[in-house]
mmCIF file of C-alpha atoms in Angstrom:
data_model
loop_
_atom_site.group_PDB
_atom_site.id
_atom_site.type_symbol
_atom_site.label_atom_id
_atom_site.label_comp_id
_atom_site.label_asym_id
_atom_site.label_seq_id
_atom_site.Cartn_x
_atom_site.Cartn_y
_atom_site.Cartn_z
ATOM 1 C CA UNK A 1 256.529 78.152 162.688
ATOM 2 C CA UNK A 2 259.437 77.900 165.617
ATOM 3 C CA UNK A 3 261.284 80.609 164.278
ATOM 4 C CA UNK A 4 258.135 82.844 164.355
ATOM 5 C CA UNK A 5 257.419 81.323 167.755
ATOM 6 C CA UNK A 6 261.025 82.257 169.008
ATOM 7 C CA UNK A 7 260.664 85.491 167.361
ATOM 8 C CA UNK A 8 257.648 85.920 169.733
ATOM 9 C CA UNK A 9 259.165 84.737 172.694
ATOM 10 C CA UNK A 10 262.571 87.427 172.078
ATOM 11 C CA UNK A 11 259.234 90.406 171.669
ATOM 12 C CA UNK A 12 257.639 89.329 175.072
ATOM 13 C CA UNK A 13 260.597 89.360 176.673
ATOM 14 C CA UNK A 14 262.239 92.377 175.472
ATOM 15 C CA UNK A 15 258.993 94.242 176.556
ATOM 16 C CA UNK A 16 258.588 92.571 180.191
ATOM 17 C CA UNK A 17 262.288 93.859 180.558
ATOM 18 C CA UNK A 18 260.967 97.555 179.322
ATOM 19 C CA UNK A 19 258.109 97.466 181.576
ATOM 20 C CA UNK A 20 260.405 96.121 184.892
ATOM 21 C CA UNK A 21 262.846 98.566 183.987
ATOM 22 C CA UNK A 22 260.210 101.391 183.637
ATOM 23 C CA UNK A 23 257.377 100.737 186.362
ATOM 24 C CA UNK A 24 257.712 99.343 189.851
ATOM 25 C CA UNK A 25 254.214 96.690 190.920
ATOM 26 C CA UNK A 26 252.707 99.105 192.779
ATOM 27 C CA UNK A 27 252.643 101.568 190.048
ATOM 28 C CA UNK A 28 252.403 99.370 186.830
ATOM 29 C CA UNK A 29 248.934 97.600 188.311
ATOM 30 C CA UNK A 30 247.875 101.281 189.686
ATOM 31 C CA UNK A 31 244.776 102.573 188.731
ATOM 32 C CA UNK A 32 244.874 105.365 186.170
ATOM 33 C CA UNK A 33 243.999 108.253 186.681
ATOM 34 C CA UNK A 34 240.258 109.713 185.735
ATOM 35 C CA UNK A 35 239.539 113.365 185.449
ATOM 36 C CA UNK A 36 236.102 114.156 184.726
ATOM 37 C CA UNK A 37 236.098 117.006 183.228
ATOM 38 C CA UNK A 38 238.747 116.183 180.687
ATOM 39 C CA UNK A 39 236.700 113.545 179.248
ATOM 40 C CA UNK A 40 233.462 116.191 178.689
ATOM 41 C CA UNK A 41 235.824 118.512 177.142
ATOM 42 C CA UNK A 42 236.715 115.403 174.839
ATOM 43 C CA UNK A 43 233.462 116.114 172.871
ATOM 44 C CA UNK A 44 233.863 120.233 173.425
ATOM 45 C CA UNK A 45 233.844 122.122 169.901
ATOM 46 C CA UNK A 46 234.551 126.134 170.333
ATOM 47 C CA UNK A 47 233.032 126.024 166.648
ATOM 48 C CA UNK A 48 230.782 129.285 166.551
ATOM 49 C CA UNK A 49 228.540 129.829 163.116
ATOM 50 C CA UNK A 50 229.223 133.704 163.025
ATOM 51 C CA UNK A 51 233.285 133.849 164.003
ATOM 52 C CA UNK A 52 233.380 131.352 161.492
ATOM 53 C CA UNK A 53 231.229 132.962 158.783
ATOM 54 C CA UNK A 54 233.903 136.031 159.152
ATOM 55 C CA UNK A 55 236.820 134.604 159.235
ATOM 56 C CA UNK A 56 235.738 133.118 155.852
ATOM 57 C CA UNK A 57 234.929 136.419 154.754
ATOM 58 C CA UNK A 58 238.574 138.058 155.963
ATOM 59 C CA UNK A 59 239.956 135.970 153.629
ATOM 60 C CA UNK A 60 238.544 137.480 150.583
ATOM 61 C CA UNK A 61 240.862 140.648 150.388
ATOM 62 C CA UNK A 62 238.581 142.219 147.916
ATOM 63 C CA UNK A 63 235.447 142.356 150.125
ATOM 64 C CA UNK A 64 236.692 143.681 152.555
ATOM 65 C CA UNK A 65 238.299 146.239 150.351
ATOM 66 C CA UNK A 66 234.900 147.441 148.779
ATOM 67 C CA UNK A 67 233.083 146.937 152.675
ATOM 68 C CA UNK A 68 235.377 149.886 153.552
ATOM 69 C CA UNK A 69 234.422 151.244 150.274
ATOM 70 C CA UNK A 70 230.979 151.075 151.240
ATOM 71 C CA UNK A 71 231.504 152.099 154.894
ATOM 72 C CA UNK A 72 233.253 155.150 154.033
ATOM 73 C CA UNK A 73 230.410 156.184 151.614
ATOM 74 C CA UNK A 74 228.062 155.930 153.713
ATOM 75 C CA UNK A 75 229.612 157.755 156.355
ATOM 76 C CA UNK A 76 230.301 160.469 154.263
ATOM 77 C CA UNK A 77 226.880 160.718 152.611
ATOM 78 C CA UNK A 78 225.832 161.343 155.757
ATOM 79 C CA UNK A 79 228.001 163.657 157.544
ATOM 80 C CA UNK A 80 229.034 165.851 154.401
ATOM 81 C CA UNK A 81 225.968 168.277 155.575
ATOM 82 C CA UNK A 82 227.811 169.342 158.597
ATOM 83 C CA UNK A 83 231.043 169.544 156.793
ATOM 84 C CA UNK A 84 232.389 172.873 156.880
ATOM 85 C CA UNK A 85 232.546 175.006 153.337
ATOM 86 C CA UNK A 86 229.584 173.064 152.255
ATOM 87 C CA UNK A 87 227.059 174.246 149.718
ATOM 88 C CA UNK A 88 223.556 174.262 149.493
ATOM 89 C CA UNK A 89 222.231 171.510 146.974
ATOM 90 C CA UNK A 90 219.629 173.900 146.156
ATOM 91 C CA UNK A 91 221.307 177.136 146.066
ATOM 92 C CA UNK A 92 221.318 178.838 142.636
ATOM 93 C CA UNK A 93 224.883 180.636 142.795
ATOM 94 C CA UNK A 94 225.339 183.713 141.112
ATOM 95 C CA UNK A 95 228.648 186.078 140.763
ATOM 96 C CA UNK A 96 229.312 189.988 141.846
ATOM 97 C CA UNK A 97 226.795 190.934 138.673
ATOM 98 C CA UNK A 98 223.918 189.013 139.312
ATOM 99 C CA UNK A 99 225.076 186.323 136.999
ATOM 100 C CA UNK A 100 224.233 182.985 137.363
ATOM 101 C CA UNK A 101 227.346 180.516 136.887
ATOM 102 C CA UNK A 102 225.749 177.961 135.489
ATOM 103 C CA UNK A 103 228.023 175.000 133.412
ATOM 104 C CA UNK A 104 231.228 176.207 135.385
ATOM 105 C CA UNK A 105 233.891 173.183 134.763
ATOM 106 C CA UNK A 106 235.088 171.666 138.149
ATOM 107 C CA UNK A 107 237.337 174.375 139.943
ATOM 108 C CA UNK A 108 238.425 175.021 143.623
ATOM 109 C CA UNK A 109 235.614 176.424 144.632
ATOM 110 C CA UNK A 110 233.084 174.106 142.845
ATOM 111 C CA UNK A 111 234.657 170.998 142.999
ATOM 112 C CA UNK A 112 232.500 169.097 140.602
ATOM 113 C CA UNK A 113 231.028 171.709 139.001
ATOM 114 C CA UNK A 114 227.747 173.598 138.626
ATOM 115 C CA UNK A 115 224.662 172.837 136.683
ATOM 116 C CA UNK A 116 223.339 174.167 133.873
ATOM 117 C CA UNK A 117 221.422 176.706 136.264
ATOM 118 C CA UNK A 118 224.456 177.138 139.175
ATOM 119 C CA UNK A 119 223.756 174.546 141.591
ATOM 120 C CA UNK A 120 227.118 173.556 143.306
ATOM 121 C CA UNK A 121 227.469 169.481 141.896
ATOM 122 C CA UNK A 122 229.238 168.251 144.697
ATOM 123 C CA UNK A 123 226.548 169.086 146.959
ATOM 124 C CA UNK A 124 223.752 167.552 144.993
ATOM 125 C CA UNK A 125 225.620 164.203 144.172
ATOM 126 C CA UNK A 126 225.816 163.898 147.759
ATOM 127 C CA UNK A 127 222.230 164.790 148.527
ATOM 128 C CA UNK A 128 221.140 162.667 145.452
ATOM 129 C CA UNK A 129 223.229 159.831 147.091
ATOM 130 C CA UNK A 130 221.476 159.890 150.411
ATOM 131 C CA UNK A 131 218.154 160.207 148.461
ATOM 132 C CA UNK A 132 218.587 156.939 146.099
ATOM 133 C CA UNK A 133 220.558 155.065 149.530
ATOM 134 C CA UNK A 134 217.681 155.889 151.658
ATOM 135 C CA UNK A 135 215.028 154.769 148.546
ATOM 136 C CA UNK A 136 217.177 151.400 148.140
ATOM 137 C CA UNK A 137 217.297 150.432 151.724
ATOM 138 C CA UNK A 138 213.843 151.254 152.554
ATOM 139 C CA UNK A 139 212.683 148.923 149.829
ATOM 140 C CA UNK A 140 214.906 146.519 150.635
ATOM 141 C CA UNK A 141 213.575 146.322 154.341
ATOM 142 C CA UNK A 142 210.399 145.440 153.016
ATOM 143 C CA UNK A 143 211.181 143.062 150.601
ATOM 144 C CA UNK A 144 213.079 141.388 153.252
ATOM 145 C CA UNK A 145 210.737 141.273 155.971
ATOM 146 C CA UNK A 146 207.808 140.649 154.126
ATOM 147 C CA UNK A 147 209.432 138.713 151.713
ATOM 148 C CA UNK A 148 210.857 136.222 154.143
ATOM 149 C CA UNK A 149 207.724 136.306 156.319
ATOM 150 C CA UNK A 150 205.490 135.163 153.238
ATOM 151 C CA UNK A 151 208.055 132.570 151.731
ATOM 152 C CA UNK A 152 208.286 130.557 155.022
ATOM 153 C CA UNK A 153 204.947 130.850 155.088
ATOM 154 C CA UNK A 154 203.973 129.713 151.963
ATOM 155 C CA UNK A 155 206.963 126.818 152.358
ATOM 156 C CA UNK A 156 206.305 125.363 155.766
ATOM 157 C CA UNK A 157 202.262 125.499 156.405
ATOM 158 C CA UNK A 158 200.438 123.437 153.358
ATOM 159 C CA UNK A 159 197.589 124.682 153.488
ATOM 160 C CA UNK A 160 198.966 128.029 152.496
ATOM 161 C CA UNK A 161 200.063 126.915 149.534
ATOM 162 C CA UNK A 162 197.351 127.456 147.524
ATOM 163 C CA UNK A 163 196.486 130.944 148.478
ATOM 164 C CA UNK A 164 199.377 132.080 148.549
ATOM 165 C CA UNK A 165 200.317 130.490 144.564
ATOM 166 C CA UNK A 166 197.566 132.314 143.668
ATOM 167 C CA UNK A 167 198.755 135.386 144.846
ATOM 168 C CA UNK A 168 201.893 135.203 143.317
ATOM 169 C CA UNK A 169 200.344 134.426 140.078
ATOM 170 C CA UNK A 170 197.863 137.398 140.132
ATOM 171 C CA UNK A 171 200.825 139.829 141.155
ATOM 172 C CA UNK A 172 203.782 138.077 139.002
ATOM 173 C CA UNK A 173 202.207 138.921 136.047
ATOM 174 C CA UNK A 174 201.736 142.700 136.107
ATOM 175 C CA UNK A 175 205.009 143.603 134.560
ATOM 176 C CA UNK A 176 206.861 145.406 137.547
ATOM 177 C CA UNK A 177 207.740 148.356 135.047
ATOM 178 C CA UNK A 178 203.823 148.915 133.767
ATOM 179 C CA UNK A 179 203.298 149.122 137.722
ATOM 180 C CA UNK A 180 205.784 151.652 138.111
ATOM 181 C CA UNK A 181 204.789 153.579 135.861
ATOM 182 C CA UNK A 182 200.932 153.699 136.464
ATOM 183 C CA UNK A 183 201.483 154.575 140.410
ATOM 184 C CA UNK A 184 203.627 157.310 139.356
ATOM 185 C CA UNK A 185 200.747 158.749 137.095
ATOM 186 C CA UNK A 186 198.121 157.916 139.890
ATOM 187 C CA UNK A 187 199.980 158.837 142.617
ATOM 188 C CA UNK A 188 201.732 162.880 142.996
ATOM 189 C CA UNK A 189 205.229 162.279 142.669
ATOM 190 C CA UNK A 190 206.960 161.580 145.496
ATOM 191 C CA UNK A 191 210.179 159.567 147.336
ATOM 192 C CA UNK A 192 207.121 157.951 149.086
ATOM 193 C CA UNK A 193 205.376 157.125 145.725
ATOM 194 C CA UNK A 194 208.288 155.596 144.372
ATOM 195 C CA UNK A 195 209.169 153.336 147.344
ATOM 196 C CA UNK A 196 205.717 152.418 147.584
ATOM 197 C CA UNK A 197 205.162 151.243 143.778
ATOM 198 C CA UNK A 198 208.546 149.584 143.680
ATOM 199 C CA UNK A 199 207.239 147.501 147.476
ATOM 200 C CA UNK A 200 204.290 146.318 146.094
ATOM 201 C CA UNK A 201 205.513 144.244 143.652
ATOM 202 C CA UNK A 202 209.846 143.680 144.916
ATOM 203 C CA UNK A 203 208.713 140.921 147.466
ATOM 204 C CA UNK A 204 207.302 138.280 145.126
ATOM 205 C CA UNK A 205 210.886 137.113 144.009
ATOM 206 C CA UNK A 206 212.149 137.312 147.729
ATOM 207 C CA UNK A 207 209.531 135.107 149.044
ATOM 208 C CA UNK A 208 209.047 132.815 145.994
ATOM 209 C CA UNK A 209 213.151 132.261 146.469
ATOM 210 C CA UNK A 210 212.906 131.447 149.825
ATOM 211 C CA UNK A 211 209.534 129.163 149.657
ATOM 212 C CA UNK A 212 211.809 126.802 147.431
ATOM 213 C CA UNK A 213 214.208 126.808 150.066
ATOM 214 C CA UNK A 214 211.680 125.990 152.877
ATOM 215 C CA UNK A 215 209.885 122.973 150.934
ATOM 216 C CA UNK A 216 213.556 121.660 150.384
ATOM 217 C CA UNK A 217 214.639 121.575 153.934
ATOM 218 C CA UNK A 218 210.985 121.467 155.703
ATOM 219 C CA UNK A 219 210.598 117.514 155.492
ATOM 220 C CA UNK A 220 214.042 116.550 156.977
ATOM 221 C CA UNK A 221 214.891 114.208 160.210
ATOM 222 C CA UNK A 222 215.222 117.301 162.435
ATOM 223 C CA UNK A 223 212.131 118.843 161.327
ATOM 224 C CA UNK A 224 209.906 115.856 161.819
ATOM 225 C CA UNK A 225 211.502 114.665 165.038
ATOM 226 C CA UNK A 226 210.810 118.689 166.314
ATOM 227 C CA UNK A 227 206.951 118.375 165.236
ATOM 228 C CA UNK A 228 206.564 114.800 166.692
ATOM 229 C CA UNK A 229 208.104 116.341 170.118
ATOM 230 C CA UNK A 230 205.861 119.125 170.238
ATOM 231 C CA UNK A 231 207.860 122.386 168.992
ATOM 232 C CA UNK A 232 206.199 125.104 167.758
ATOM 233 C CA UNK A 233 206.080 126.300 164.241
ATOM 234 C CA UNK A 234 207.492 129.403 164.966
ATOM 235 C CA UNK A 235 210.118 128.133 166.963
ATOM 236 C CA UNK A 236 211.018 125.511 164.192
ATOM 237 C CA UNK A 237 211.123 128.000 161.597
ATOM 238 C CA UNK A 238 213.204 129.950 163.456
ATOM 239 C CA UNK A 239 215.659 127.514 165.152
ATOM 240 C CA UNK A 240 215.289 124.756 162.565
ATOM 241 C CA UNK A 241 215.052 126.405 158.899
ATOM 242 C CA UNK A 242 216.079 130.176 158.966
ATOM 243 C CA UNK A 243 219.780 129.614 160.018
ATOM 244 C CA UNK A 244 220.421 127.604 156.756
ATOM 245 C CA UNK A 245 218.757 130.063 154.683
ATOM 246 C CA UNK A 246 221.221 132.734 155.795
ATOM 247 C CA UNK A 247 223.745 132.699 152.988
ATOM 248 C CA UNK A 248 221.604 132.655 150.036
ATOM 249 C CA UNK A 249 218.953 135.279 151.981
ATOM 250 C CA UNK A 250 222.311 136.890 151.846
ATOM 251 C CA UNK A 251 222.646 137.290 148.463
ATOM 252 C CA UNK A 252 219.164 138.014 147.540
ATOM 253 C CA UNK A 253 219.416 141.245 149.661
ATOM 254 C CA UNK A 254 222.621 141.892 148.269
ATOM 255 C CA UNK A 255 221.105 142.097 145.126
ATOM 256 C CA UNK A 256 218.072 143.902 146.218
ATOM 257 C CA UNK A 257 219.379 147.154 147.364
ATOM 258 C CA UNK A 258 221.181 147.881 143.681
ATOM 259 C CA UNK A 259 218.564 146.813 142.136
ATOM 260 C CA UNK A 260 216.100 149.279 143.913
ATOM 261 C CA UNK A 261 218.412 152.072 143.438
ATOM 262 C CA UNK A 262 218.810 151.378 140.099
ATOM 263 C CA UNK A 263 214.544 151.226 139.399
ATOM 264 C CA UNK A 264 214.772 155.091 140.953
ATOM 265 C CA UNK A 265 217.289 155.702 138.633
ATOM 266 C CA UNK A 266 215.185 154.031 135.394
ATOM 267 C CA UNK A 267 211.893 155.948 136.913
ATOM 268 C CA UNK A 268 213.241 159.116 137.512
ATOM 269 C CA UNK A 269 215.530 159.040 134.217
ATOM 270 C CA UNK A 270 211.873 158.433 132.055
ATOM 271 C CA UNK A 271 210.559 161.378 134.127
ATOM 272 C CA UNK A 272 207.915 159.566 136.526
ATOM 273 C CA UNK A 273 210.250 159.309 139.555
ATOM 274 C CA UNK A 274 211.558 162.016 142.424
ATOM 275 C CA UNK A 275 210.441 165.321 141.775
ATOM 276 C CA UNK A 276 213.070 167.298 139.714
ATOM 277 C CA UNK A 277 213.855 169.822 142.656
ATOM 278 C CA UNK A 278 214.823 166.117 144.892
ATOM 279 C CA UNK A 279 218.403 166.169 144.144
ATOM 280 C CA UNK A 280 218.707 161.708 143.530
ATOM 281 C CA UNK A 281 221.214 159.541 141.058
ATOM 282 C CA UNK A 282 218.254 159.886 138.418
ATOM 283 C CA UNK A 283 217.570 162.901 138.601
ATOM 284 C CA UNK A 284 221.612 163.878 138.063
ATOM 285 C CA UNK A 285 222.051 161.258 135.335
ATOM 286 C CA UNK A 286 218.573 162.281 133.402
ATOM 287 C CA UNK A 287 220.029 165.526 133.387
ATOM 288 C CA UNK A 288 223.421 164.811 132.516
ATOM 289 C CA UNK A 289 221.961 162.665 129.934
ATOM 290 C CA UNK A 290 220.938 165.849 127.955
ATOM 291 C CA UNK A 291 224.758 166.772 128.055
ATOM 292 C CA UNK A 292 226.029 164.215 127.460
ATOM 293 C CA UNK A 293 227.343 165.326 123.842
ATOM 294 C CA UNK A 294 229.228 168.486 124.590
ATOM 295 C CA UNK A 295 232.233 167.606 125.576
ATOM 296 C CA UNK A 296 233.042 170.343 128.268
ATOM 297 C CA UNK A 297 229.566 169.499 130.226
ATOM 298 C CA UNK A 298 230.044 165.384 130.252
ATOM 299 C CA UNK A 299 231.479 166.031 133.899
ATOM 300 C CA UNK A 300 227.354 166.438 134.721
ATOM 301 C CA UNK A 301 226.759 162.816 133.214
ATOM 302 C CA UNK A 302 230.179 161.133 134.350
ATOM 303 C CA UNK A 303 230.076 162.079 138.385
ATOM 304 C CA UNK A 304 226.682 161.155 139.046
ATOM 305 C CA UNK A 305 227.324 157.777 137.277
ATOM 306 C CA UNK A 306 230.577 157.003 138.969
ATOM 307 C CA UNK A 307 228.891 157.238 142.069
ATOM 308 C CA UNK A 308 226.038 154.962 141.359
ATOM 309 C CA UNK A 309 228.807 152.525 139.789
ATOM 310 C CA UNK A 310 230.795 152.178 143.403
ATOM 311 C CA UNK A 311 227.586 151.777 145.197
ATOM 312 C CA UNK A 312 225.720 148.971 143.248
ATOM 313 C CA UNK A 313 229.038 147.116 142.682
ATOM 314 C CA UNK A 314 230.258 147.487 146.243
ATOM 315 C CA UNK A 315 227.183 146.458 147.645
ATOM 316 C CA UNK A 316 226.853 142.797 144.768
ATOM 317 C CA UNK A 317 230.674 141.980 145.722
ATOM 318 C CA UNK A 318 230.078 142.444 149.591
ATOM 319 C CA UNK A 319 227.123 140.904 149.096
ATOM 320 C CA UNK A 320 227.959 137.792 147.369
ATOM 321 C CA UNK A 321 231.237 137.457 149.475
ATOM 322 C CA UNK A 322 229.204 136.974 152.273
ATOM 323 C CA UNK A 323 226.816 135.303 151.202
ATOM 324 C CA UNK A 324 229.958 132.422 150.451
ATOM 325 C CA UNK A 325 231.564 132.786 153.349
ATOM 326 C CA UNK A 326 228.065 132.294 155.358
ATOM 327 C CA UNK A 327 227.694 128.976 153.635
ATOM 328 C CA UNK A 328 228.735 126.019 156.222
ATOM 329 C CA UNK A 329 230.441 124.110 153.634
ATOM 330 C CA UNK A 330 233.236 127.030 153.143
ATOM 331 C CA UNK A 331 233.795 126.645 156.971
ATOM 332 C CA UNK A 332 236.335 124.638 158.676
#
């Protein structure tokens, strides 16, 4: 015990010393100094959802590769039209005789090709690209908005439930393909026909995905502190459940635009889809199909599909990517 107590004794000491030798009175019993605004900024985050969710996704090199795949394509679905040297997609060609050069193999002046009745290839897989794009995003607008719309709905608000269970049971089980196919025979074929059959039906996943989601979330502190203050259901469901739905919503449209592209492709392929004179991805692969076992015309089948192949994967690994790097947990 006294050599601990002299042990404490030589401590106090040596740190009076350190504080005589370092501080006058005046400024060791001063007051120190407060600054106001330093002690808000103590509890100050610059922690922003979005600049977050990207930098998350910059870190996935190949995302970002296939989102200036997809960028690119799009760009130049669109603006190969004005391009100049460009062919008509509809334009039979025909040489100095009167012949039609149908089945030519891809050459310098028909880059891909012609058809088996002179159509320039190039120019139709482009047009047919900007057909099925436009078909898959239209679709997937709806399914998003209505989707969405109905699965909060049918999540949040109880008494909904029942109606809209009902609903889902009535439509869930008409096989989406049966559908298809019996709006195509009722309805003249169309690009509005198709996107209309494949909407009536595409939602029912969407909002059944995100109703889960809602019932999951809809009963926590937040919520029921927001509904005892007062706050609005629309304001709760968008402030308080939408903005962790983001990442898997995400993914679901991810998925969706592939997955209508590749219903116009199934349609059109069994021969209820886009009219045969619509250049689209089924209509070039249905065709191609038929020639597909001659050798020197697979270029017909293998073009079209390529194309559809960089689009619907481009779109799931962007998609999915995103959908990851929206998720709070991969944030720091």
């Amino acid at each position: 015990m006294a050599y601990r107590n002299k042990k404490t004794k030589i401590l106090q000491d040596s740190m009076e010393a350190h504080m005589k030798a370092s501080f006058s009175p005046e400024e060791a019993f001063a007051f120190a100094h407060h600054d106001a605004a330093d002690a808000e900024r103590g509890g100050y985050s610059n922690y922003s959802y979005w600049r977050s969710t990207f930098q998350a996704f910059k870190k996935n090199k190949v995302a970002v590769f296939f989102v200036f795949v997809v960028v690119i394509l799009l760009l130049f679905t669109f603006i190969q039209p004005i391009l100049p040297n460009q062919k008509d997609p509809l334009l039979i060609y025909e040489d100095a005789n009167g012949q039609r050069l149908s089945n030519l193999s891809p050459n310098g002046e028909f880059w891909f090709g012609t058809d088996s009745i002179g159509r320039d290839m190039w120019s139709r897989i482009w047009s047919a690209t900007r057909t099925s794009l436009f078909i898959g995003f239209a679709v997937a607008g709806v399914e998003i908005v209505l989707g969405i719309l109905v699965g909060v709905l049918w999540g949040y608000v109880r008494k909904l439930d029942f109606l809209f269970t009902e609903l889902y049971n009535v439509f869930d089980n008409i096989p989406q393909t049966i559908l298809l196919i019996l709006i195509s025979y009722i309805m003249r074929p169309s690009i509005s026909t198709l996107i209309f059959a494949m909407c009536l039906t595409s939602w029912l996943q969407m909002a059944r995905f995100v109703r889960n989601q809602i019932i999951i979330i809809r009963d926590r502190d937040y919520n029921l502190a927001s509904r005892c203050l007062g706050t609005s259901t629309f304001r709760i469901i968008f402030r308080n459940l939408l903005p962790y739905l983001v990442s898997v919503i995400m993914l679901r449209i991810a998925l969706t635009i592939p997955s209508a592209i590749s219903n116009e492709v199934f349609i059109t392929y069994i021969g209820l889809g886009v009219p045969t004179y619509t250049p689209s991805l089924g209509n070039l692969i249905n065709e191609g199909r038929k020639l597909m076992m001659d050798p020197a015309l697979r270029y017909q089948l293998i073009f079209p599909t390529v194309v559809l192949s960089i689009v619907t994967i481009s779109f799931y690994i962007v998609g999915n990517a995103f959908a990851d790097a929206a998720d709070p947990k991969n944030h720091r």
